[in-house]
Coordinates of C-alpha atoms (C1' of nucleotides) in Angstrom, one line a residue:
Chain A
M1 CA 109.3 143.5 103.1
F2 CA 112.9 143.0 103.8
F3 CA 113.1 139.3 104.4
G4 CA 110.4 138.3 101.8
T5 CA 112.5 135.8 100.0
L6 CA 113.4 134.0 103.2
F7 CA 109.9 132.9 103.9
I8 CA 107.9 130.5 101.8
M9 CA 104.9 132.6 101.1
K10 CA 101.5 131.0 100.7
L11 CA 100.8 129.6 97.3
T12 CA 97.5 130.0 95.5
A13 CA 95.6 126.9 94.6
R14 CA 96.7 127.2 91.0
Q15 CA 100.3 127.6 92.0
Q16 CA 100.1 124.6 94.2
E17 CA 98.7 122.6 91.3
I18 CA 101.6 123.6 89.2
L19 CA 104.1 122.7 91.9
D20 CA 102.4 119.4 92.5
Y21 CA 102.6 118.6 88.8
L22 CA 106.3 119.5 88.7
H23 CA 106.9 117.3 91.8
S24 CA 105.1 114.3 90.6
E25 CA 106.6 114.4 87.2
H26 CA 110.1 114.9 88.5
R27 CA 109.8 112.1 91.0
R28 CA 108.2 109.7 88.6
S29 CA 110.6 110.1 85.7
G30 CA 113.4 112.3 87.1
I31 CA 112.8 114.7 84.3
M32 CA 111.5 118.2 85.0
P33 CA 108.7 119.4 82.6
S34 CA 109.6 122.2 80.3
T35 CA 107.5 125.3 80.1
R36 CA 105.8 124.0 77.0
E37 CA 105.1 120.7 78.7
I38 CA 103.5 122.5 81.6
Q39 CA 101.5 124.5 79.1
K40 CA 100.2 121.4 77.4
H41 CA 99.4 119.6 80.6
F42 CA 97.3 122.4 81.9
G43 CA 95.8 123.2 78.6
F44 CA 97.2 126.7 78.4
A45 CA 96.9 128.4 75.0
S46 CA 100.0 130.4 75.7
Q47 CA 103.3 129.4 77.1
T48 CA 103.4 132.6 79.0
A49 CA 101.0 131.2 81.5
A50 CA 103.4 128.5 82.5
V51 CA 106.3 130.9 82.6
S52 CA 104.6 133.4 84.8
H53 CA 103.5 130.6 87.2
L54 CA 107.1 129.5 87.5
R55 CA 108.1 133.0 88.1
A56 CA 105.5 133.3 90.9
L57 CA 106.7 130.1 92.4
E58 CA 110.3 131.3 92.4
K59 CA 109.3 134.7 93.9
K60 CA 107.5 132.8 96.7
G61 CA 110.5 130.7 97.3
A62 CA 109.0 127.3 96.4
I63 CA 111.4 126.7 93.5
V64 CA 114.8 127.9 92.4
K65 CA 115.5 128.3 88.7
E66 CA 118.8 128.4 86.9
E67 CA 118.6 131.0 84.3
R68 CA 118.7 130.0 80.6
K69 CA 119.0 126.3 81.2
A70 CA 116.6 123.8 80.0
R71 CA 114.4 122.1 82.6
A72 CA 116.5 123.7 85.3
V73 CA 114.1 123.9 88.2
M74 CA 115.1 122.9 91.6
F75 CA 112.7 122.5 94.6
A76 CA 113.6 124.7 97.5
D77 CA 112.5 122.1 100.0
A78 CA 114.3 119.3 98.3
A79 CA 115.7 118.1 101.6
D80 CA 112.5 117.0 103.3
R81 CA 111.3 114.9 100.5
E82 CA 111.6 111.2 101.1
P83 CA 113.1 109.1 98.4
I84 CA 110.9 106.6 96.6
V85 CA 111.8 103.0 96.1
D86 CA 110.2 100.7 93.6
V87 CA 109.1 97.5 95.1
P88 CA 108.4 94.6 92.7
I89 CA 105.1 92.8 93.2
Y90 CA 105.0 89.0 93.0
G91 CA 102.0 86.9 93.0
A92 CA 104.0 84.3 94.7
I93 CA 107.6 83.4 95.1
P94 CA 108.6 80.0 93.7
A95 CA 111.0 77.7 95.3
G96 CA 114.2 79.4 94.0
Y97 CA 114.5 81.8 96.8
S98 CA 117.8 83.6 96.4
D99 CA 118.6 82.7 92.8
D100 CA 119.7 85.5 90.5
T101 CA 116.9 85.1 87.9
E102 CA 114.0 86.7 89.8
P103 CA 110.5 85.8 88.8
T104 CA 108.9 88.5 86.6
P105 CA 107.1 90.9 88.8
D106 CA 103.3 91.4 88.3
G107 CA 103.8 95.1 88.7
T108 CA 105.6 97.6 90.8
L109 CA 104.6 99.5 93.9
S110 CA 106.3 102.8 94.6
V111 CA 106.5 103.8 98.2
D112 CA 108.4 106.4 100.1
V113 CA 111.1 104.8 102.3
C114 CA 109.8 106.7 105.3
S115 CA 106.3 105.2 105.5
M116 CA 107.6 101.7 105.4
G117 CA 110.7 102.3 107.4
L118 CA 112.8 100.9 104.5
T119 CA 116.3 101.8 103.7
E120 CA 117.1 102.5 100.1
R121 CA 119.5 99.6 100.1
S122 CA 117.2 96.9 101.5
K123 CA 115.8 94.8 98.7
A124 CA 112.2 94.9 99.5
Y125 CA 109.4 93.3 97.5
A126 CA 105.6 93.0 97.7
L127 CA 103.4 90.0 97.8
K128 CA 99.8 90.0 96.8
V129 CA 97.9 88.3 99.5
R130 CA 95.6 85.5 98.5
G131 CA 93.1 84.1 101.0
E132 CA 92.2 85.0 104.5
S133 CA 94.9 83.1 106.4
M134 CA 96.1 86.2 108.1
I135 CA 92.8 87.9 108.7
G136 CA 93.4 87.8 112.4
A137 CA 96.2 90.2 111.8
H138 CA 93.9 92.3 109.7
I139 CA 95.5 91.4 106.4
M140 CA 92.9 91.0 103.8
D141 CA 92.7 89.1 100.6
G142 CA 94.0 91.3 97.8
D143 CA 96.2 93.4 100.1
H144 CA 99.8 94.0 99.1
V145 CA 102.3 93.1 101.8
V146 CA 105.7 94.7 101.6
L147 CA 108.5 92.4 102.8
E148 CA 112.2 92.8 103.5
Y149 CA 114.9 90.3 103.5
R150 CA 116.1 90.0 107.0
E151 CA 116.1 87.7 110.0
P152 CA 112.7 87.3 111.6
R153 CA 112.2 88.3 115.2
D154 CA 109.6 87.1 117.6
Q155 CA 106.0 88.0 116.5
D156 CA 107.1 89.2 113.1
I157 CA 104.9 88.3 110.2
V158 CA 106.9 86.4 107.6
A159 CA 106.5 85.0 104.2
A160 CA 107.5 81.3 104.3
L161 CA 107.8 78.7 101.7
I162 CA 105.5 75.8 102.7
D163 CA 104.8 73.0 100.3
G164 CA 106.2 74.9 97.4
E165 CA 103.9 77.9 98.1
T166 CA 104.6 81.2 99.7
T167 CA 102.4 81.8 102.7
L168 CA 102.2 84.5 105.3
K169 CA 102.5 83.3 108.9
R170 CA 103.4 84.8 112.2
F171 CA 106.9 83.9 113.5
V172 CA 106.8 82.9 117.1
T173 CA 109.8 82.0 119.3
S174 CA 108.0 82.1 122.7
G175 CA 108.9 78.4 123.4
R176 CA 112.2 76.7 122.8
K177 CA 111.8 76.1 119.1
P178 CA 110.4 78.7 116.8
Y179 CA 107.3 77.9 114.9
L180 CA 104.9 79.6 112.4
K181 CA 101.3 80.4 113.3
A182 CA 98.4 81.3 111.0
E183 CA 96.2 84.1 112.1
N184 CA 93.0 82.3 111.2
P185 CA 91.4 79.5 113.2
D186 CA 90.4 77.8 109.9
Y187 CA 94.0 77.4 108.9
P188 CA 96.6 75.0 110.3
D189 CA 99.0 76.8 112.5
L190 CA 102.0 75.8 114.6
I191 CA 104.3 74.7 111.9
P192 CA 107.8 74.2 113.1
A193 CA 109.9 76.9 111.6
Q194 CA 112.9 74.6 111.1
E195 CA 113.5 73.4 107.6
L196 CA 111.3 76.2 106.3
L197 CA 112.5 79.0 104.1
I198 CA 111.7 82.4 105.5
Q199 CA 111.4 84.5 102.4
G200 CA 110.9 87.9 104.0
V201 CA 109.7 89.8 106.9
M202 CA 106.6 92.1 106.6
V203 CA 107.4 95.8 107.0
G204 CA 104.2 97.3 105.6
L205 CA 101.0 96.9 103.9
V206 CA 99.2 98.6 101.0
R207 CA 95.5 98.2 100.4
G208 CA 94.4 99.6 97.1
A209 CA 91.1 100.8 95.7
S210 CA 89.1 99.0 93.1
R211 CA 87.8 96.6 95.7
R212 CA 85.1 96.5 98.3
W213 CA 85.8 96.7 102.0
Chain B
M1 CA 122.4 87.9 71.0
F2 CA 118.8 88.6 70.0
F3 CA 117.4 89.9 73.2
G4 CA 120.4 91.9 74.2
T5 CA 118.6 95.0 75.1
L6 CA 116.4 93.2 77.5
F7 CA 119.3 92.5 79.8
I8 CA 121.4 95.0 81.6
M9 CA 124.8 94.3 80.1
K10 CA 128.0 95.0 81.9
L11 CA 129.2 98.5 81.7
T12 CA 132.8 99.4 81.0
A13 CA 134.7 101.4 83.6
R14 CA 134.3 104.6 81.6
Q15 CA 130.6 104.1 81.1
Q16 CA 130.2 103.5 84.8
E17 CA 132.0 106.8 85.5
I18 CA 129.5 108.6 83.2
L19 CA 126.6 106.9 84.9
D20 CA 127.9 107.7 88.3
Y21 CA 128.3 111.3 87.3
L22 CA 124.7 111.5 86.0
H23 CA 123.5 109.9 89.2
S24 CA 125.3 112.2 91.6
E25 CA 124.4 115.3 89.7
H26 CA 120.8 114.3 89.5
R27 CA 120.6 113.5 93.1
R28 CA 122.4 116.7 94.2
S29 CA 120.4 119.2 92.2
G30 CA 117.6 117.3 90.6
I31 CA 118.8 118.4 87.2
M32 CA 120.2 116.0 84.7
P33 CA 123.4 117.2 83.0
S34 CA 123.2 118.1 79.3
T35 CA 125.5 116.5 76.8
R36 CA 127.7 119.6 76.8
E37 CA 127.9 119.6 80.6
I38 CA 129.0 116.0 80.5
Q39 CA 131.6 117.0 78.0
K40 CA 132.9 119.8 80.2
H41 CA 132.9 117.7 83.3
F42 CA 135.0 114.9 81.7
G43 CA 137.1 117.3 79.7
F44 CA 136.0 116.0 76.3
A45 CA 137.1 118.1 73.4
S46 CA 134.1 117.0 71.5
Q47 CA 130.5 116.8 72.5
T48 CA 130.1 113.6 70.5
A49 CA 132.1 111.7 73.2
A50 CA 129.3 112.4 75.7
V51 CA 126.6 111.6 73.2
S52 CA 128.1 108.2 72.3
H53 CA 128.5 107.3 75.9
L54 CA 124.9 108.0 76.5
R55 CA 124.0 105.9 73.5
A56 CA 126.1 103.1 74.9
L57 CA 124.4 103.4 78.3
E58 CA 121.0 103.3 76.6
K59 CA 122.0 100.3 74.5
K60 CA 123.0 98.4 77.7
G61 CA 119.8 99.3 79.4
A62 CA 121.2 101.5 82.1
I63 CA 119.3 104.6 81.0
V64 CA 116.3 105.4 78.9
K65 CA 116.4 108.6 76.8
E66 CA 113.5 110.5 75.4
E67 CA 114.5 111.6 71.9
R68 CA 114.9 115.3 71.1
K69 CA 114.2 116.5 74.6
A70 CA 116.6 118.5 76.7
R71 CA 118.1 116.7 79.6
A72 CA 115.7 113.8 79.1
V73 CA 117.6 110.9 80.5
M74 CA 115.8 108.6 82.9
F75 CA 117.5 105.9 84.9
A76 CA 116.2 102.5 83.8
D77 CA 114.4 101.7 87.0
A78 CA 112.4 104.9 86.8
A79 CA 111.3 104.5 83.2
D80 CA 108.2 102.4 83.8
R81 CA 107.2 104.1 87.0
E82 CA 103.6 105.1 87.7
P83 CA 102.9 108.7 88.5
I84 CA 103.4 109.5 92.2
V85 CA 101.3 111.8 94.2
D86 CA 102.1 113.3 97.6
V87 CA 99.1 113.1 99.9
P88 CA 99.2 115.2 103.1
I89 CA 98.7 113.4 106.3
Y90 CA 96.4 114.9 108.9
G91 CA 95.9 113.7 112.4
A92 CA 92.4 114.9 112.2
I93 CA 90.4 117.4 110.2
P94 CA 88.9 120.2 112.2
A95 CA 85.5 121.6 111.6
G96 CA 86.3 123.9 108.7
Y97 CA 85.9 121.3 106.0
S98 CA 86.2 123.0 102.7
D99 CA 87.9 126.2 103.9
D100 CA 91.0 127.5 102.2
T101 CA 93.3 127.5 105.2
E102 CA 94.1 123.8 105.4
P103 CA 95.5 122.4 108.6
T104 CA 99.2 121.8 108.6
P105 CA 99.9 118.3 107.6
D106 CA 101.7 116.0 109.9
G107 CA 103.7 114.7 107.1
T108 CA 103.4 113.4 103.6
L109 CA 102.7 110.0 102.1
S110 CA 103.8 109.3 98.6
V111 CA 101.9 106.7 96.7
D112 CA 101.7 105.8 93.1
V113 CA 98.4 106.7 91.7
C114 CA 98.0 103.2 90.3
S115 CA 97.9 101.3 93.6
M116 CA 95.2 103.5 95.0
G117 CA 93.3 104.0 91.9
L118 CA 93.7 107.8 92.2
T119 CA 93.7 110.3 89.5
E120 CA 96.4 112.9 89.4
R121 CA 93.7 115.5 89.7
S122 CA 91.9 114.2 92.7
K123 CA 92.9 116.0 95.8
A124 CA 93.5 113.1 98.1
Y125 CA 94.7 113.2 101.7
A126 CA 95.5 110.7 104.4
L127 CA 94.2 110.3 107.9
K128 CA 96.1 108.6 110.7
V129 CA 93.6 106.2 112.3
R130 CA 93.2 106.5 116.0
G131 CA 91.4 103.8 117.8
E132 CA 89.8 100.5 116.8
S133 CA 86.4 101.8 115.6
M134 CA 86.9 100.2 112.2
I135 CA 88.6 97.1 113.2
G136 CA 85.8 95.0 111.7
A137 CA 86.9 96.4 108.3
H138 CA 90.5 95.5 109.2
I139 CA 91.6 99.0 109.7
M140 CA 94.0 99.2 112.7
D141 CA 95.0 101.9 115.1
G142 CA 98.0 103.7 113.5
D143 CA 97.1 102.9 109.9
H144 CA 97.0 105.6 107.3
V145 CA 93.8 105.8 105.4
V146 CA 93.9 107.5 102.0
L147 CA 90.8 109.4 101.2
E148 CA 89.4 111.2 98.2
Y149 CA 86.9 114.0 98.0
R150 CA 83.9 112.6 96.3
E151 CA 80.3 111.5 96.8
P152 CA 80.1 108.4 98.9
R153 CA 78.4 105.3 97.6
D154 CA 76.7 102.5 99.5
Q155 CA 79.1 100.5 101.7
D156 CA 81.9 103.1 101.2
I157 CA 84.1 103.8 104.2
V158 CA 84.0 107.5 104.7
A159 CA 85.5 110.1 107.0
A160 CA 82.8 112.0 108.7
L161 CA 82.8 115.0 111.0
I162 CA 80.9 113.9 114.2
D163 CA 80.9 116.1 117.3
G164 CA 83.8 118.2 115.9
E165 CA 85.9 115.1 115.4
T166 CA 86.8 113.2 112.2
T167 CA 85.8 109.6 112.4
L168 CA 85.8 106.7 110.0
K169 CA 82.5 105.0 109.4
R170 CA 80.8 102.9 106.8
F171 CA 78.3 104.7 104.7
V172 CA 75.2 102.6 104.2
T173 CA 72.1 103.4 102.1
S174 CA 70.4 100.1 102.2
G175 CA 67.2 101.6 103.8
R176 CA 65.4 104.7 102.9
K177 CA 67.7 107.1 104.7
P178 CA 71.5 106.8 104.6
Y179 CA 73.3 106.3 107.8
L180 CA 76.8 105.7 109.2
K181 CA 77.9 102.5 110.8
A182 CA 81.0 101.8 112.9
E183 CA 82.7 98.5 112.3
N184 CA 83.2 97.7 115.9
P185 CA 80.4 96.4 118.3
D186 CA 81.9 98.5 121.1
Y187 CA 81.2 101.7 119.2
P188 CA 77.9 103.4 118.5
D189 CA 76.7 102.9 115.0
L190 CA 73.7 103.8 113.0
I191 CA 74.2 107.6 112.9
P192 CA 71.9 109.2 110.5
A193 CA 74.0 110.6 107.7
Q194 CA 72.0 113.7 107.3
E195 CA 73.4 116.9 108.7
L196 CA 76.8 115.2 108.7
L197 CA 79.8 116.4 106.9
I198 CA 81.4 113.6 104.8
Q199 CA 85.0 114.7 104.5
G200 CA 86.2 112.0 102.2
V201 CA 85.8 108.5 100.8
M202 CA 88.4 105.9 101.6
V203 CA 90.4 104.7 98.5
G204 CA 93.3 103.0 100.1
L205 CA 95.3 102.2 103.2
V206 CA 98.9 102.2 104.1
R207 CA 100.2 100.4 107.1
G208 CA 103.8 101.2 108.0
A209 CA 106.5 99.7 109.9
S210 CA 107.8 100.7 113.3
R211 CA 104.8 99.0 114.9
R212 CA 103.9 95.6 116.1
W213 CA 101.3 93.6 114.3
Chain C
dC1 C1' 89.8 156.0 91.9
dG2 C1' 94.4 153.8 90.9
dA3 C1' 97.9 150.3 91.7
dG4 C1' 99.2 145.9 91.9
dG5 C1' 98.7 140.9 91.8
dA6 C1' 96.8 136.6 89.9
dG7 C1' 95.8 134.2 85.7
dG8 C1' 96.0 134.2 80.9
dG9 C1' 96.7 134.9 75.4
dG10 C1' 100.0 135.6 71.1
dG11 C1' 104.1 135.9 69.0
dA12 C1' 109.1 136.6 68.2
dC13 C1' 113.9 135.7 69.3
dA14 C1' 118.2 133.7 70.8
dG15 C1' 120.7 130.7 73.2
dA16 C1' 120.7 125.9 74.8
dT17 C1' 120.6 121.3 73.4
dG18 C1' 120.3 116.8 70.9
dA19 C1' 121.4 114.6 66.7
dA20 C1' 123.9 113.6 62.5
dC21 C1' 128.0 112.9 59.7
dA22 C1' 133.0 112.2 58.7
dC23 C1' 137.2 110.5 60.5
dT24 C1' 140.8 108.3 63.8
dA25 C1' 142.9 104.9 66.9
dA26 C1' 143.2 101.4 70.2
dA27 C1' 141.2 97.4 72.5
dA28 C1' 138.2 93.5 72.5
dA29 C1' 135.7 90.0 70.5
dT30 C1' 134.9 86.5 66.8
Chain D
dA1 C1' 142.7 88.1 60.9
dT2 C1' 138.7 90.5 60.6
dT3 C1' 135.0 92.7 62.7
dT4 C1' 132.9 95.0 66.4
dT5 C1' 133.1 97.8 70.3
dT6 C1' 135.1 101.6 72.9
dA7 C1' 136.5 106.1 73.1
dG8 C1' 137.4 109.9 71.0
dT9 C1' 137.9 114.8 67.7
dG10 C1' 135.5 118.4 64.8
dT11 C1' 131.7 120.5 62.7
dT12 C1' 127.1 121.5 61.2
dC13 C1' 122.2 121.5 61.6
dA14 C1' 117.5 121.3 63.5
dT15 C1' 114.9 121.9 67.2
dC16 C1' 113.9 122.5 71.9
dT17 C1' 113.3 125.7 75.3
dG18 C1' 113.7 129.9 78.2
dT19 C1' 113.0 134.7 77.8
dC20 C1' 111.0 139.0 76.4
dC21 C1' 107.5 142.1 74.8
dC22 C1' 102.7 143.7 74.5
dC23 C1' 98.0 142.6 75.2
dC24 C1' 93.7 141.2 78.1
dT25 C1' 90.2 140.4 82.4
dC26 C1' 89.3 139.9 86.9
dC27 C1' 90.1 140.8 91.6
dT28 C1' 91.7 143.1 96.1
dC29 C1' 93.7 146.8 98.7
dG30 C1' 94.6 151.4 99.9

DNA sequence: CGAGGAGGGGGACAGATGAACACTAAAAAT
DNA sequence: ATTTTTAGTGTTCATCTGTCCCCCTCCTCG
């Protein structure tokens, strides 16, 4: 075959496993596993197994190696991988909205910028939803809502500081003066949006496991 | 200062140069420069110059190094990151459930294993939800549902192959025989779960931007 | 039947790489 | 005024890591 190296040939299941491992490790820590680390991770008794898999991946065009350099594996399709941003998770955002000493996050959510439509520059954060106040917008208790700092537009879902507590509400400007509306009949809605701190605009939602639907 | 290493201290101009070089090289090729490559790039006569700069950057919290590992420099924000897996997104899963030739994914979703409770080994995939058949479980049209291949348990939400199409349904085993139930009164529910292919069990949900809530 | 590829085991070797030690000099902090 | 930090030079050492060689068992394809 003359143009063999130009095509990305089909990988076997095992080769795909290796490639996935390289990918996730490299994206998590930024460090490419060495052949002996691959060996350990897959439980190979010999380092040769890892080496030959790398060679196969290179022959099929999935990776490019630089010879005789440590951890020097590049992905051939590097371009179409979306960058990852780390979004800090807060249980709630206390009054100090834009102060420098941010509250300690309760964890971190890693999302690719594409799925949330984030830019790498935008300081996004996540809020763990408590209660059912936005159940009408299909936001459940325990969901993680990803928010971005920007000006709210009509019908945006925003995090607002009400009575010292951060709450999700829908931002409505249909009338003359904007107001906030809860998406649950049991909750008070129609709070004038003046004098209220809008802490962020919802751009995405992540619902995790370890819960019942 | 007792807790100096907890804060990101101000870098000197030279240290910032080094950090920028690491950043740009790592983004360009995915490979972190070795100490000798840093040395060459900045024209140091001695390798120690590079090493001491790295040490200074680590002391100031800009990077985290893994000792005695080649090119093992992480940027501080990546150090405590959870492993990330890429899950392929399918618009739908055609009849061939467990065949080797998987349908070409419509994209990729990157999630940290922690937020979905995935294991790195589990072959997860995502399904773009069409329609409102599961609106009662607060799964909206356009959401991405993350699924895992495993045996469904009672009340799990599963992807099932019904009439050649993949649909989300709740798996119920309350009675004698298991059945599938739609979470929308407008949709037919109570489909006997026998003779049906369960293609996956929902473990998470990602709702992206570029849509209206 | 033979050839080749996938997937692996065992071990040796050499170059790549991080780390350590000694010493210098200027700037910055105390 | 003294100490600490920054920013280096020069050299050696230990280990990390890629590479190479020879071996094996399954498969599949011609």
